[in-house]
Coordinates of C-alpha atoms in Angstrom, one line a residue:
M1 CA -11.1 -13.7 -22.5
Q2 CA -14.3 -13.1 -20.5
V3 CA -14.3 -11.9 -16.9
N4 CA -17.5 -11.6 -14.9
V5 CA -18.5 -9.9 -11.6
L6 CA -19.6 -12.6 -9.1
D7 CA -20.2 -10.7 -5.9
R8 CA -19.8 -7.3 -4.2
V9 CA -19.1 -6.5 -0.5
D10 CA -18.9 -3.4 1.6
V11 CA -15.8 -3.3 3.7
N12 CA -16.2 0.2 5.3
V13 CA -19.0 2.7 4.6
N14 CA -19.0 5.8 6.8
P15 CA -20.6 9.1 5.7
E16 CA -18.7 11.0 8.3
R17 CA -15.2 10.1 7.1
D18 CA -13.2 10.1 3.9
L19 CA -12.1 6.5 3.2
H20 CA -9.7 6.1 0.4
G21 CA -6.8 4.2 -1.2
P22 CA -7.2 0.6 -0.2
C23 CA -4.2 -1.8 -0.1
V24 CA -4.8 -5.6 0.4
I25 CA -2.6 -8.6 1.0
Q26 CA -3.0 -12.2 2.0
A27 CA -0.9 -12.9 5.2
S28 CA 1.0 -16.1 5.7
N29 CA -1.8 -17.5 7.9
G30 CA -4.3 -17.1 5.1
D31 CA -6.1 -14.0 6.5
L32 CA -6.7 -11.1 4.2
L33 CA -5.6 -7.7 5.5
L34 CA -6.8 -4.4 4.0
N35 CA -5.9 -0.9 5.1
H36 CA -7.1 2.4 3.8
Q37 CA -6.9 6.1 4.5
D38 CA -9.4 7.3 7.2
S39 CA -9.5 11.1 7.4
N40 CA -11.7 14.1 7.7
L41 CA -11.1 15.2 4.1
H42 CA -9.6 13.8 0.9
G43 CA -6.4 15.5 1.6
G44 CA -6.1 14.5 5.2
G45 CA -6.8 16.1 8.5
D46 CA -7.1 13.7 11.5
G47 CA -5.8 11.1 9.1
F48 CA -4.5 7.6 9.7
A49 CA -4.5 4.2 8.1
R50 CA -7.2 1.8 9.3
Q51 CA -6.8 -2.0 9.1
W52 CA -9.4 -4.7 8.4
R53 CA -9.1 -8.4 8.5
S54 CA -11.1 -11.2 6.7
T55 CA -10.8 -14.8 7.7
D56 CA -13.4 -16.1 5.2
G57 CA -11.7 -15.2 1.9
G58 CA -12.9 -11.6 1.6
F59 CA -16.6 -11.9 2.2
T60 CA -16.7 -10.4 5.7
W61 CA -14.4 -8.0 7.4
S62 CA -13.6 -7.0 11.0
D63 CA -12.2 -3.6 12.0
E64 CA -8.8 -3.7 13.7
G65 CA -8.5 0.1 14.1
P66 CA -5.5 2.3 13.3
V67 CA -2.6 0.4 11.9
A68 CA -0.4 3.5 11.1
D69 CA -1.2 6.5 13.2
W70 CA 1.0 9.6 13.6
R71 CA -1.7 12.0 14.8
D72 CA -0.1 12.5 18.2
R73 CA 3.0 13.7 16.3
G74 CA 1.0 16.2 14.2
V75 CA 1.3 14.2 11.0
D76 CA -1.2 12.5 8.8
S77 CA -0.4 8.9 7.8
L78 CA -2.8 8.3 4.9
F79 CA -1.7 5.2 3.0
G80 CA 0.0 2.0 4.0
E81 CA 1.5 -0.3 1.3
Y82 CA 1.8 -4.0 2.3
G83 CA 4.4 -6.5 1.3
L84 CA 4.8 -10.2 2.3
A85 CA 8.4 -11.2 3.0
P86 CA 9.8 -14.6 2.1
D87 CA 9.9 -15.6 5.8
G88 CA 6.2 -14.8 6.2
S89 CA 6.6 -11.5 8.0
L90 CA 4.8 -8.4 6.7
V91 CA 6.2 -5.1 5.9
M92 CA 4.3 -1.8 5.4
I93 CA 5.5 1.4 3.8
V94 CA 3.5 4.3 5.2
Q95 CA 3.0 7.7 3.5
R96 CA 3.2 10.6 5.9
R97 CA 2.3 14.2 5.2
E98 CA 1.8 17.5 6.9
V99 CA -1.9 17.9 8.1
L100 CA -3.8 19.2 5.0
G101 CA -0.5 19.8 3.4
G102 CA -1.4 18.4 0.0
D103 CA 1.2 16.8 -2.2
V104 CA 3.9 19.3 -1.4
G105 CA 3.5 18.5 2.3
I106 CA 4.4 14.8 1.8
V107 CA 7.5 13.8 3.6
G108 CA 9.6 10.7 3.8
S109 CA 7.7 7.4 4.0
W110 CA 8.2 5.1 7.0
I111 CA 8.7 1.4 7.4
Q112 CA 6.9 -0.8 9.9
V113 CA 7.0 -4.6 10.2
S114 CA 4.8 -7.4 11.7
E115 CA 5.8 -10.9 12.7
D116 CA 2.3 -12.0 13.7
D117 CA 0.3 -11.6 10.5
G118 CA -0.5 -8.0 11.0
K119 CA -1.9 -8.2 14.6
T120 CA 0.9 -5.9 15.9
W121 CA 3.3 -3.6 14.1
R122 CA 6.8 -2.4 14.9
E123 CA 8.2 0.9 13.6
V124 CA 11.6 0.6 11.9
G125 CA 12.3 4.0 10.4
P126 CA 12.5 5.9 7.1
V127 CA 12.7 4.1 3.8
D128 CA 15.5 6.6 2.7
D129 CA 16.9 9.0 5.3
S130 CA 19.1 10.8 2.7
D131 CA 16.5 13.4 2.0
P132 CA 12.9 14.1 3.1
Y133 CA 11.6 13.9 -0.4
A134 CA 13.6 10.9 -1.7
V135 CA 10.7 8.5 -1.0
M136 CA 7.3 10.2 -0.9
F137 CA 5.5 6.8 -1.4
A138 CA 5.9 3.3 -2.7
R139 CA 3.6 0.9 -4.5
N140 CA 3.5 -2.8 -5.2
L141 CA 6.0 -4.4 -2.8
V142 CA 6.7 -7.5 -4.9
V143 CA 9.1 -10.3 -4.3
R144 CA 11.3 -12.3 -6.6
D145 CA 14.1 -14.7 -5.7
G146 CA 14.0 -13.4 -2.1
M147 CA 14.3 -9.8 -3.0
F148 CA 11.7 -7.0 -2.6
Y149 CA 11.1 -4.6 -5.4
A150 CA 9.0 -1.4 -5.3
G151 CA 8.3 1.6 -7.5
V152 CA 8.9 4.8 -5.6
W153 CA 7.5 8.3 -6.1
S154 CA 10.3 10.8 -5.6
R155 CA 11.1 14.5 -6.3
Y156 CA 14.4 13.2 -7.8
G157 CA 12.7 10.9 -10.3
N158 CA 10.5 7.9 -9.8
A159 CA 12.8 5.1 -9.0
L160 CA 13.1 1.4 -8.2
Y161 CA 14.0 0.5 -4.7
V162 CA 15.0 -3.0 -3.5
S163 CA 15.3 -4.8 -0.1
S164 CA 17.2 -8.0 0.6
D165 CA 16.3 -8.2 4.3
G166 CA 12.5 -8.6 4.2
G167 CA 11.7 -5.0 3.8
T168 CA 13.4 -3.6 6.9
S169 CA 15.9 -1.6 4.8
W170 CA 15.8 -0.3 1.2
T171 CA 18.2 1.0 -1.3
K172 CA 17.8 2.9 -4.6
H173 CA 18.4 0.4 -7.4
S174 CA 17.8 2.4 -10.5
L175 CA 15.9 5.5 -11.9
I176 CA 12.8 4.7 -14.0
F177 CA 11.0 7.9 -14.8
P178 CA 13.5 10.8 -14.6
T179 CA 12.8 14.5 -14.0
D180 CA 14.4 15.5 -17.2
Y181 CA 11.9 13.6 -19.4
P182 CA 9.9 16.4 -21.1
D183 CA 6.5 15.4 -19.8
F184 CA 7.8 15.1 -16.2
D185 CA 8.9 18.6 -15.5
R186 CA 6.8 19.0 -12.4
L187 CA 8.1 15.9 -10.7
H188 CA 10.8 17.8 -8.8
E189 CA 8.2 19.8 -7.0
A190 CA 6.0 16.8 -5.9
G191 CA 4.0 16.9 -9.1
P192 CA 3.1 14.2 -11.6
P193 CA 3.7 11.5 -12.8
F194 CA 2.1 9.8 -9.8
Y195 CA 1.6 6.2 -8.7
P196 CA 4.9 4.6 -10.0
H197 CA 5.0 0.9 -9.4
V198 CA 6.4 -2.3 -10.8
E199 CA 5.1 -5.8 -11.4
W200 CA 6.8 -9.0 -12.6
C201 CA 5.4 -10.2 -15.9
P202 CA 4.7 -13.8 -17.1
D203 CA 7.6 -13.5 -19.5
G204 CA 10.0 -12.7 -16.7
S205 CA 10.4 -9.0 -17.5
L206 CA 9.8 -6.2 -14.9
L207 CA 7.1 -3.7 -16.0
A208 CA 6.9 -0.2 -14.5
M209 CA 3.8 2.0 -14.8
T210 CA 3.1 5.6 -13.8
Y211 CA 0.4 8.2 -14.6
Q212 CA 0.5 11.8 -15.8
T213 CA -2.6 13.8 -14.9
P214 CA -4.6 15.9 -17.4
P215 CA -4.2 17.6 -19.8
I216 CA -2.0 14.7 -20.8
G217 CA -4.1 12.2 -18.8
H218 CA -2.5 8.8 -19.6
C219 CA -0.1 6.2 -18.3
Y220 CA 3.6 5.7 -19.1
S221 CA 5.4 2.4 -18.9
R222 CA 9.0 1.1 -19.0
R223 CA 10.3 -2.4 -19.1
S224 CA 13.5 -4.0 -17.7
L225 CA 14.9 -7.3 -18.9
D226 CA 17.7 -7.5 -16.3
D227 CA 15.9 -7.3 -12.9
G228 CA 15.6 -3.5 -12.9
H229 CA 19.3 -2.6 -13.5
T230 CA 18.5 -1.0 -16.9
W231 CA 15.3 0.0 -18.6
E232 CA 14.0 0.1 -22.2
P233 CA 12.7 3.4 -23.5
I234 CA 9.7 5.0 -21.9
V235 CA 6.4 4.2 -23.7
K236 CA 3.5 6.6 -23.8
E237 CA 0.5 4.5 -23.1
T238 CA -2.0 6.8 -24.8
D239 CA -4.7 4.2 -24.8
L240 CA -4.4 3.8 -21.0
D241 CA -6.2 6.9 -19.8
I242 CA -6.6 5.3 -16.3
W243 CA -5.9 7.5 -13.3
A244 CA -4.1 5.9 -10.3
P245 CA -3.2 2.7 -12.2
R246 CA -2.2 -0.4 -10.4
V247 CA -0.9 -3.5 -12.2
N248 CA -1.2 -7.0 -10.6
R249 CA -1.1 -10.6 -11.7
F250 CA -4.6 -11.8 -12.5
D251 CA -3.4 -15.4 -13.2
E252 CA -0.3 -17.1 -14.4
Q253 CA -0.5 -15.6 -17.9
T254 CA -2.5 -12.5 -17.4
L255 CA -2.0 -9.0 -16.0
I256 CA -4.8 -6.8 -14.7
L257 CA -4.6 -3.0 -14.4
T258 CA -7.2 -1.3 -12.3
G259 CA -7.9 2.4 -11.7
R260 CA -10.1 5.5 -12.4
D261 CA -11.8 6.2 -15.7
I262 CA -12.5 9.9 -15.4
D263 CA -14.9 10.1 -18.4
R264 CA -17.0 7.2 -17.1
H265 CA -16.6 8.1 -13.4
E266 CA -15.9 4.5 -12.4
T267 CA -13.3 2.0 -11.4
V268 CA -12.3 0.0 -14.4
A269 CA -10.0 -2.9 -15.2
V270 CA -8.1 -3.8 -18.4
F271 CA -6.2 -7.0 -19.1
S272 CA -3.0 -8.0 -20.9
E273 CA -2.1 -11.5 -22.0
D274 CA 1.3 -10.5 -23.5
S275 CA 3.0 -9.2 -20.4
G276 CA 1.7 -5.7 -20.7
R277 CA 2.6 -4.9 -24.3
T278 CA -1.0 -4.5 -25.2
W279 CA -4.1 -4.0 -23.1
G280 CA -7.8 -4.6 -23.7
N281 CA -11.2 -5.9 -22.5
R282 CA -11.9 -2.8 -20.4
M283 CA -14.7 -3.6 -17.9
E284 CA -16.5 -1.7 -15.2
I285 CA -15.6 -2.8 -11.7
D286 CA -17.5 -0.1 -9.7
K287 CA -19.5 3.0 -10.6
P288 CA -20.0 5.1 -7.4
P289 CA -23.4 6.9 -7.0
F290 CA -21.7 10.1 -5.7
E291 CA -18.8 12.4 -6.3
G292 CA -15.9 12.1 -3.9
S293 CA -12.8 10.0 -3.3
Y294 CA -13.1 7.1 -5.8
A295 CA -11.4 4.5 -7.9
Y296 CA -8.1 4.0 -6.1
S297 CA -7.7 0.2 -6.0
D298 CA -5.8 -2.9 -5.2
S299 CA -6.4 -6.6 -5.9
V300 CA -5.6 -10.0 -4.7
R301 CA -6.2 -13.6 -5.8
V302 CA -7.5 -15.9 -3.0
E303 CA -7.3 -19.6 -3.3
G304 CA -10.8 -21.2 -3.2
T305 CA -12.5 -17.8 -3.5
G306 CA -11.4 -16.0 -6.7
F307 CA -10.0 -12.6 -7.6
W308 CA -10.9 -9.6 -5.5
V309 CA -10.6 -5.9 -6.5
F310 CA -11.0 -3.5 -3.6
T311 CA -11.7 0.2 -4.5
S312 CA -12.7 3.5 -3.1
S313 CA -16.4 4.1 -3.8
P314 CA -18.3 7.1 -2.3
R315 CA -21.7 6.0 -0.9
S316 CA -22.3 9.6 0.2
E317 CA -21.6 13.0 -1.5
G318 CA -18.0 14.2 -1.2
K319 CA -16.6 11.4 0.8
G320 CA -15.2 7.9 0.1
D321 CA -15.9 4.4 1.1
I322 CA -14.3 1.0 0.6
V323 CA -15.9 -1.9 -1.3
G324 CA -14.8 -5.2 -2.8
V325 CA -15.7 -6.7 -6.1
L326 CA -15.2 -10.4 -6.8
L327 CA -14.2 -11.4 -10.4
E328 CA -14.1 -14.7 -12.2
R329 CA -12.6 -15.6 -15.5
E330 CA -14.7 -17.9 -17.6

């Protein structure tokens, strides 16, 4: 397969702020919504999630301001993860952390929902109120047969959570990456592996992916053949040395994984045409001109436009900005 870059757009470039961690979704009315961390520093400080909207398929964006904002409660809300419910409403899981508290300062993630395509949001409550560290964040809120599935980062092992009511309540479904796995001995103290998430594959299996930081520096995967009730053995993806991985569906038969290539200092993509059992065709998505917050990513296919990858990309030293890259498969 051959994939080409068709276009690039700037969503938000601001040398005074650290902009990082985009998440994007197409709402039920066809608009694209994107939110990202907006803070003083990479680790937070005056931090909130800012939302943007595109009504032309991703080429231009309008600023809608803070969409998840806990600053008046003394808490940073740095990332928001979108999901589109079967009834067309939107759900967002928001990561909260103590101001400049680092990973150890992250506390239970929060649910908010929208019934008007993201124009207004209503707070619901914690994803899991059983413990402050049960859900430190979630990725890829994907739907199958009316049920939401999400991979969750937790001090008690990275897990699969599910929702049957459009994302307003969630329950722990199964454990994917446990704390007693030899490489994951720091997970119980808010360490790696980070970025656990799931995606439905073309063959009907559910693929989970996570990432262990250097010196290991590669991804791990696990597959379920029974909707996440049980999992096959953990696979060390030693060829996937991609920080902050995110797997999405590129087309009906192809998966795309985007994230950070540390050695090349760029956002990259790799592709799989066998439901994530092998990966190849690594390509450069974005190579930022400066050091800073870079190469966190999300992607979305837009009917009539093509496939967008949005990523953090510093346009000034030590910060982060948000850009979009439009891809096309020949």
